[in-house]
Amino acid sequence: MAYRNLVQLNHPLVQSYMTKIRDKNRSYFEFRQYVDKLSMLLAYEAGKELGLKSSKIKTPLAPFNGTVIKDEIVLMPILRAGLGLVNGFSQIFPEARISHLGVYRNEVTLQPIRYYFKFPKLKDRKNSIVYILDPMLATGGSMCSAIDEAKKTGVGKIVAACLVAAPEGIKEVRKYHSDIKIFTCSVDKKLNNVGYIVPGLGDAGDRLFGTI
Ligand code: PRP
Ligand code: URA
């Protein structure tokens, strides 16, 4: 099924690394390494949202009218599993500032609980872009909460980036934030009766940090 304002990566490397991290026998340190690679590929693809400005430079041989990224970039990982995407994104966007948003979902109600937010001072918020990072888009509650917070900052553009998205979560984001583009490595089948993505990859935070 095609979703509006959603980009699903279909590169063979993405498919292969996703299979590696879905494997329940993968160790937490191997899991982290593949998430790192996937987040670089995701950042590359999501980088298509960036604006450019002209930049006149001189090569060793001649003047050159080039282009550089115009926007100030802010990475906003949703704690804690979103931290797993920060290294890859900051390899691709080395000048990015990093905001931290603490949200966890109540295990029974599945409602998002916000507990921390720190956002950088920016020169020009209108010409800034926030990448909200979270490996899992399940019910969509955490992502919608993060988008609400990001919108309050007044930044010009907000993009959601995840590894696995459930149809239920995509629909939730579409319902409340139809203007926000989602980049994902996979759209999975469904949520199970306790709000986990199937086939998914389990609890992303626990698998990343070895807290299973
Ligand atoms: C996971 C995941 C997302 C959220 C997705 O975090 O990293 O933030 O669940 O679920 P939702 O779409 O239904 O809101 P979790 O709450 O388990 O916290 P953690 O990152 O601290 O493990
Ligand atoms: N959070 C996770 O870490 N995994 C899921 O499948 C759903 C929410």
mmCIF file of C-alpha atoms and ligand atoms in Angstrom:
data_model
loop_
_atom_site.group_PDB
_atom_site.id
_atom_site.type_symbol
_atom_site.label_atom_id
_atom_site.label_comp_id
_atom_site.label_asym_id
_atom_site.label_seq_id
_atom_site.Cartn_x
_atom_site.Cartn_y
_atom_site.Cartn_z
ATOM 1 C CA MET A 1 0.000 0.000 0.000
ATOM 2 C CA ALA A 2 1.311 3.467 -0.887
ATOM 3 C CA TYR A 3 1.141 6.139 1.818
ATOM 4 C CA ARG A 4 1.135 9.845 1.107
ATOM 5 C CA ASN A 5 4.181 11.800 2.252
ATOM 6 C CA LEU A 6 6.119 8.619 3.112
ATOM 7 C CA VAL A 7 9.378 7.390 1.591
ATOM 8 C CA GLN A 8 10.285 3.737 2.043
ATOM 9 C CA LEU A 9 13.920 2.909 1.295
ATOM 10 C CA ASN A 10 14.303 -0.026 -1.065
ATOM 11 C CA HIS A 11 18.074 -0.162 -1.503
ATOM 12 C CA PRO A 12 19.480 -3.740 -1.352
ATOM 13 C CA LEU A 13 21.834 -2.744 1.487
ATOM 14 C CA VAL A 14 18.869 -1.510 3.502
ATOM 15 C CA GLN A 15 16.949 -4.744 2.923
ATOM 16 C CA SER A 16 19.962 -6.817 3.901
ATOM 17 C CA TYR A 17 20.847 -4.828 7.063
ATOM 18 C CA MET A 18 17.197 -4.814 8.123
ATOM 19 C CA THR A 19 17.145 -8.620 7.962
ATOM 20 C CA LYS A 20 20.287 -8.693 10.114
ATOM 21 C CA ILE A 21 18.710 -6.584 12.867
ATOM 22 C CA ARG A 22 15.369 -8.405 12.770
ATOM 23 C CA ASP A 23 17.188 -11.673 13.594
ATOM 24 C CA LYS A 24 16.543 -12.421 17.267
ATOM 25 C CA ASN A 25 19.935 -14.120 17.554
ATOM 26 C CA ARG A 26 21.858 -10.922 16.690
ATOM 27 C CA SER A 27 23.925 -9.666 19.655
ATOM 28 C CA TYR A 28 23.324 -6.129 20.984
ATOM 29 C CA PHE A 29 26.692 -4.929 19.676
ATOM 30 C CA GLU A 30 26.084 -6.345 16.185
ATOM 31 C CA PHE A 31 22.561 -4.884 16.312
ATOM 32 C CA ARG A 32 24.032 -1.474 17.113
ATOM 33 C CA GLN A 33 26.551 -1.711 14.258
ATOM 34 C CA TYR A 34 23.861 -2.458 11.681
ATOM 35 C CA VAL A 35 21.584 0.273 13.064
ATOM 36 C CA ASP A 36 24.520 2.630 12.622
ATOM 37 C CA LYS A 37 24.858 1.683 8.952
ATOM 38 C CA LEU A 38 21.102 1.877 8.392
ATOM 39 C CA SER A 39 20.919 5.315 9.956
ATOM 40 C CA MET A 40 23.586 6.609 7.578
ATOM 41 C CA LEU A 41 21.584 5.328 4.601
ATOM 42 C CA LEU A 42 18.419 6.814 6.083
ATOM 43 C CA ALA A 43 20.167 10.160 6.626
ATOM 44 C CA TYR A 44 21.407 10.150 3.032
ATOM 45 C CA GLU A 45 17.876 9.607 1.728
ATOM 46 C CA ALA A 46 16.254 12.051 4.157
ATOM 47 C CA GLY A 47 18.938 14.584 3.179
ATOM 48 C CA LYS A 48 16.936 15.131 -0.013
ATOM 49 C CA GLU A 49 14.720 17.415 2.081
ATOM 50 C CA LEU A 50 17.561 19.905 2.623
ATOM 51 C CA GLY A 51 17.696 23.258 0.888
ATOM 52 C CA LEU A 52 20.771 24.592 -0.893
ATOM 53 C CA LYS A 53 22.340 28.025 -1.251
ATOM 54 C CA SER A 54 25.024 29.154 -3.642
ATOM 55 C CA SER A 55 28.635 29.260 -2.504
ATOM 56 C CA LYS A 56 31.406 30.866 -4.523
ATOM 57 C CA ILE A 57 34.763 29.233 -3.869
ATOM 58 C CA LYS A 58 38.094 28.850 -5.644
ATOM 59 C CA THR A 59 39.444 25.437 -6.550
ATOM 60 C CA PRO A 60 43.254 25.294 -6.851
ATOM 61 C CA LEU A 61 42.680 25.951 -10.584
ATOM 62 C CA ALA A 62 39.669 28.225 -11.025
ATOM 63 C CA PRO A 63 36.749 30.063 -9.414
ATOM 64 C CA PHE A 64 33.729 27.798 -8.891
ATOM 65 C CA ASN A 65 30.075 28.598 -8.298
ATOM 66 C CA GLY A 66 29.052 25.805 -5.973
ATOM 67 C CA THR A 67 26.252 25.020 -3.551
ATOM 68 C CA VAL A 68 26.149 24.190 0.151
ATOM 69 C CA ILE A 69 23.370 23.177 2.551
ATOM 70 C CA LYS A 70 21.317 26.227 3.523
ATOM 71 C CA ASP A 71 19.436 24.881 6.530
ATOM 72 C CA GLU A 72 20.614 24.610 10.096
ATOM 73 C CA ILE A 73 20.075 20.975 11.027
ATOM 74 C CA VAL A 74 18.833 19.676 14.357
ATOM 75 C CA LEU A 75 18.711 15.967 15.166
ATOM 76 C CA MET A 76 16.031 15.150 17.707
ATOM 77 C CA PRO A 77 16.341 11.564 18.926
ATOM 78 C CA ILE A 78 13.427 10.293 21.007
ATOM 79 C CA LEU A 79 15.062 8.812 24.118
ATOM 80 C CA ARG A 80 16.106 6.304 24.480
ATOM 81 C CA ALA A 81 16.053 4.129 21.337
ATOM 82 C CA GLY A 82 16.346 7.172 19.056
ATOM 83 C CA LEU A 83 19.904 7.592 20.319
ATOM 84 C CA GLY A 84 20.808 4.589 18.164
ATOM 85 C CA LEU A 85 20.288 6.694 15.022
ATOM 86 C CA VAL A 86 22.321 9.707 16.137
ATOM 87 C CA ASN A 87 25.772 8.451 15.237
ATOM 88 C CA GLY A 88 24.831 7.592 11.639
ATOM 89 C CA PHE A 89 22.945 10.846 11.104
ATOM 90 C CA SER A 90 25.751 12.930 12.530
ATOM 91 C CA GLN A 91 28.258 11.217 10.243
ATOM 92 C CA ILE A 92 26.211 12.441 7.287
ATOM 93 C CA PHE A 93 25.315 15.825 8.850
ATOM 94 C CA PRO A 94 28.452 16.618 10.885
ATOM 95 C CA GLU A 95 27.360 20.173 11.699
ATOM 96 C CA ALA A 96 23.980 19.138 13.092
ATOM 97 C CA ARG A 97 23.016 20.215 16.585
ATOM 98 C CA ILE A 98 21.421 17.604 18.779
ATOM 99 C CA SER A 99 18.213 18.118 20.716
ATOM 100 C CA HIS A 100 17.057 15.452 23.184
ATOM 101 C CA LEU A 101 13.447 14.522 23.740
ATOM 102 C CA GLY A 102 12.554 12.072 26.474
ATOM 103 C CA VAL A 103 9.367 10.128 25.737
ATOM 104 C CA TYR A 104 8.452 6.607 26.765
ATOM 105 C CA ARG A 105 5.179 4.866 26.256
ATOM 106 C CA ASN A 106 3.222 3.514 29.172
ATOM 107 C CA GLU A 107 3.342 -0.264 28.758
ATOM 108 C CA VAL A 108 -0.339 -0.720 29.594
ATOM 109 C CA THR A 109 -2.071 2.287 28.035
ATOM 110 C CA LEU A 110 0.555 2.719 25.245
ATOM 111 C CA GLN A 111 0.203 6.479 25.773
ATOM 112 C CA PRO A 112 3.381 8.579 25.388
ATOM 113 C CA ILE A 113 4.831 10.121 28.560
ATOM 114 C CA ARG A 114 7.144 13.105 28.016
ATOM 115 C CA TYR A 115 9.884 13.537 30.608
ATOM 116 C CA TYR A 116 12.688 15.654 29.096
ATOM 117 C CA PHE A 117 13.256 18.220 26.347
ATOM 118 C CA LYS A 118 16.290 20.286 25.459
ATOM 119 C CA PHE A 119 16.464 22.284 22.227
ATOM 120 C CA PRO A 120 19.388 24.304 20.847
ATOM 121 C CA LYS A 121 19.481 28.044 20.144
ATOM 122 C CA LEU A 122 19.359 28.537 16.375
ATOM 123 C CA LYS A 123 20.300 31.535 14.228
ATOM 124 C CA ASP A 124 17.200 31.359 12.063
ATOM 125 C CA ARG A 125 14.473 28.914 13.065
ATOM 126 C CA LYS A 126 12.528 29.398 9.841
ATOM 127 C CA ASN A 127 15.521 28.138 7.852
ATOM 128 C CA SER A 128 16.123 25.178 10.125
ATOM 129 C CA ILE A 129 15.150 21.548 9.801
ATOM 130 C CA VAL A 130 14.503 19.068 12.603
ATOM 131 C CA TYR A 131 14.989 15.356 11.994
ATOM 132 C CA ILE A 132 13.042 13.392 14.601
ATOM 133 C CA LEU A 133 14.819 10.076 15.072
ATOM 134 C CA ASP A 134 13.224 6.918 16.427
ATOM 135 C CA PRO A 135 13.771 3.362 15.171
ATOM 136 C CA MET A 136 10.151 2.362 15.829
ATOM 137 C CA LEU A 137 6.890 3.983 14.748
ATOM 138 C CA ALA A 138 4.322 1.706 16.407
ATOM 139 C CA THR A 139 1.049 3.305 17.559
ATOM 140 C CA GLY A 140 2.511 6.656 16.521
ATOM 141 C CA GLY A 141 1.904 8.189 19.967
ATOM 142 C CA SER A 142 5.592 8.916 20.651
ATOM 143 C CA MET A 143 6.192 10.371 17.188
ATOM 144 C CA CYS A 144 3.076 12.593 17.346
ATOM 145 C CA SER A 145 4.189 13.834 20.760
ATOM 146 C CA ALA A 146 7.658 14.612 19.349
ATOM 147 C CA ILE A 147 6.200 16.411 16.325
ATOM 148 C CA ASP A 148 3.984 18.509 18.654
ATOM 149 C CA GLU A 149 7.096 19.531 20.593
ATOM 150 C CA ALA A 150 9.153 20.207 17.446
ATOM 151 C CA LYS A 151 6.365 22.368 15.961
ATOM 152 C CA LYS A 152 6.306 24.543 19.085
ATOM 153 C CA THR A 153 9.937 25.532 18.410
ATOM 154 C CA GLY A 154 8.911 27.328 15.204
ATOM 155 C CA VAL A 155 11.394 25.540 12.916
ATOM 156 C CA GLY A 156 10.671 25.733 9.202
ATOM 157 C CA LYS A 157 10.740 22.020 8.471
ATOM 158 C CA ILE A 158 10.274 18.765 10.394
ATOM 159 C CA VAL A 159 11.025 15.279 9.083
ATOM 160 C CA ALA A 160 10.378 11.936 10.818
ATOM 161 C CA ALA A 161 12.942 9.154 10.339
ATOM 162 C CA CYS A 162 12.527 5.576 11.522
ATOM 163 C CA LEU A 163 13.620 2.045 10.717
ATOM 164 C CA VAL A 164 10.311 0.214 11.067
ATOM 165 C CA ALA A 165 6.846 1.729 10.758
ATOM 166 C CA ALA A 166 3.518 0.039 11.445
ATOM 167 C CA PRO A 167 0.506 1.001 9.300
ATOM 168 C CA GLU A 168 -1.297 2.061 12.513
ATOM 169 C CA GLY A 169 1.495 4.500 13.414
ATOM 170 C CA ILE A 170 1.685 5.937 9.918
ATOM 171 C CA LYS A 171 -2.066 6.564 9.957
ATOM 172 C CA GLU A 172 -1.813 8.264 13.366
ATOM 173 C CA VAL A 173 0.910 10.631 12.128
ATOM 174 C CA ARG A 174 -1.069 11.276 8.934
ATOM 175 C CA LYS A 175 -4.203 12.043 11.015
ATOM 176 C CA TYR A 176 -2.592 14.687 13.253
ATOM 177 C CA HIS A 177 0.407 15.834 11.177
ATOM 178 C CA SER A 178 -0.342 15.268 7.497
ATOM 179 C CA ASP A 179 2.335 17.861 6.599
ATOM 180 C CA ILE A 180 5.211 15.792 8.035
ATOM 181 C CA LYS A 181 7.182 13.541 5.714
ATOM 182 C CA ILE A 182 8.172 10.117 7.066
ATOM 183 C CA PHE A 183 11.292 8.263 5.913
ATOM 184 C CA THR A 184 11.376 4.587 6.868
ATOM 185 C CA CYS A 185 13.407 1.507 5.987
ATOM 186 C CA SER A 186 10.329 -0.701 6.212
ATOM 187 C CA VAL A 187 6.569 -0.617 6.525
ATOM 188 C CA ASP A 188 5.667 -3.736 8.479
ATOM 189 C CA LYS A 189 2.446 -5.704 8.663
ATOM 190 C CA LYS A 190 0.690 -4.681 11.891
ATOM 191 C CA LEU A 191 0.797 -4.179 15.645
ATOM 192 C CA ASN A 192 0.155 -7.128 17.944
ATOM 193 C CA ASN A 193 -2.252 -6.927 20.885
ATOM 194 C CA VAL A 194 0.404 -5.394 23.187
ATOM 195 C CA GLY A 195 1.469 -2.712 20.709
ATOM 196 C CA TYR A 196 4.593 -4.359 19.265
ATOM 197 C CA ILE A 197 5.312 -4.225 15.554
ATOM 198 C CA VAL A 198 5.033 -7.558 13.691
ATOM 199 C CA PRO A 199 7.290 -8.915 12.280
ATOM 200 C CA GLY A 200 9.304 -5.953 13.618
ATOM 201 C CA LEU A 201 12.485 -6.472 15.588
ATOM 202 C CA GLY A 202 11.332 -6.514 19.212
ATOM 203 C CA ASP A 203 12.135 -3.816 21.727
ATOM 204 C CA ALA A 204 14.560 -1.519 19.915
ATOM 205 C CA GLY A 205 15.880 0.187 23.061
ATOM 206 C CA ASP A 206 16.606 -3.081 24.846
ATOM 207 C CA ARG A 207 18.241 -4.591 21.772
ATOM 208 C CA LEU A 208 20.411 -1.511 21.172
ATOM 209 C CA PHE A 209 21.600 -1.128 24.722
ATOM 210 C CA GLY A 210 21.746 -4.771 25.809
ATOM 211 C CA THR A 211 19.127 -4.327 28.526
ATOM 212 C CA ILE A 212 17.021 -7.375 27.662
HETATM 213 C C1 PRP B 1 9.776 2.686 21.838
HETATM 214 C C2 PRP B 1 10.302 3.272 20.555
HETATM 215 C C3 PRP B 1 9.416 4.461 20.332
HETATM 216 C C4 PRP B 1 8.097 3.983 20.879
HETATM 217 C C5 PRP B 1 7.217 3.630 19.726
HETATM 218 O O1 PRP B 1 10.249 3.379 22.935
HETATM 219 O O2 PRP B 1 11.654 3.601 20.600
HETATM 220 O O3 PRP B 1 9.845 5.632 21.008
HETATM 221 O O4 PRP B 1 8.373 2.823 21.681
HETATM 222 O O5 PRP B 1 5.959 3.309 20.157
HETATM 223 P P1 PRP B 1 4.673 4.165 19.825
HETATM 224 O O6 PRP B 1 4.731 4.485 18.373
HETATM 225 O O7 PRP B 1 3.562 3.216 20.158
HETATM 226 O O8 PRP B 1 4.669 5.385 20.690
HETATM 227 P P2 PRP B 1 9.915 2.977 24.445
HETATM 228 O O9 PRP B 1 8.707 3.688 24.914
HETATM 229 O O10 PRP B 1 9.906 1.487 24.559
HETATM 230 O O11 PRP B 1 11.113 3.595 25.245
HETATM 231 P P3 PRP B 1 12.689 3.339 25.163
HETATM 232 O O12 PRP B 1 13.162 3.946 23.880
HETATM 233 O O13 PRP B 1 13.172 4.059 26.360
HETATM 234 O O14 PRP B 1 12.947 1.857 25.217
HETATM 235 N N1 URA B 2 8.687 -0.105 20.560
HETATM 236 C C1 URA B 2 9.632 -1.025 20.233
HETATM 237 O O1 URA B 2 10.788 -0.899 20.648
HETATM 238 N N2 URA B 2 9.274 -2.024 19.427
HETATM 239 C C2 URA B 2 8.022 -2.181 18.943
HETATM 240 O O2 URA B 2 7.772 -3.142 18.207
HETATM 241 C C3 URA B 2 7.066 -1.222 19.304
HETATM 242 C C4 URA B 2 7.419 -0.192 20.107
#
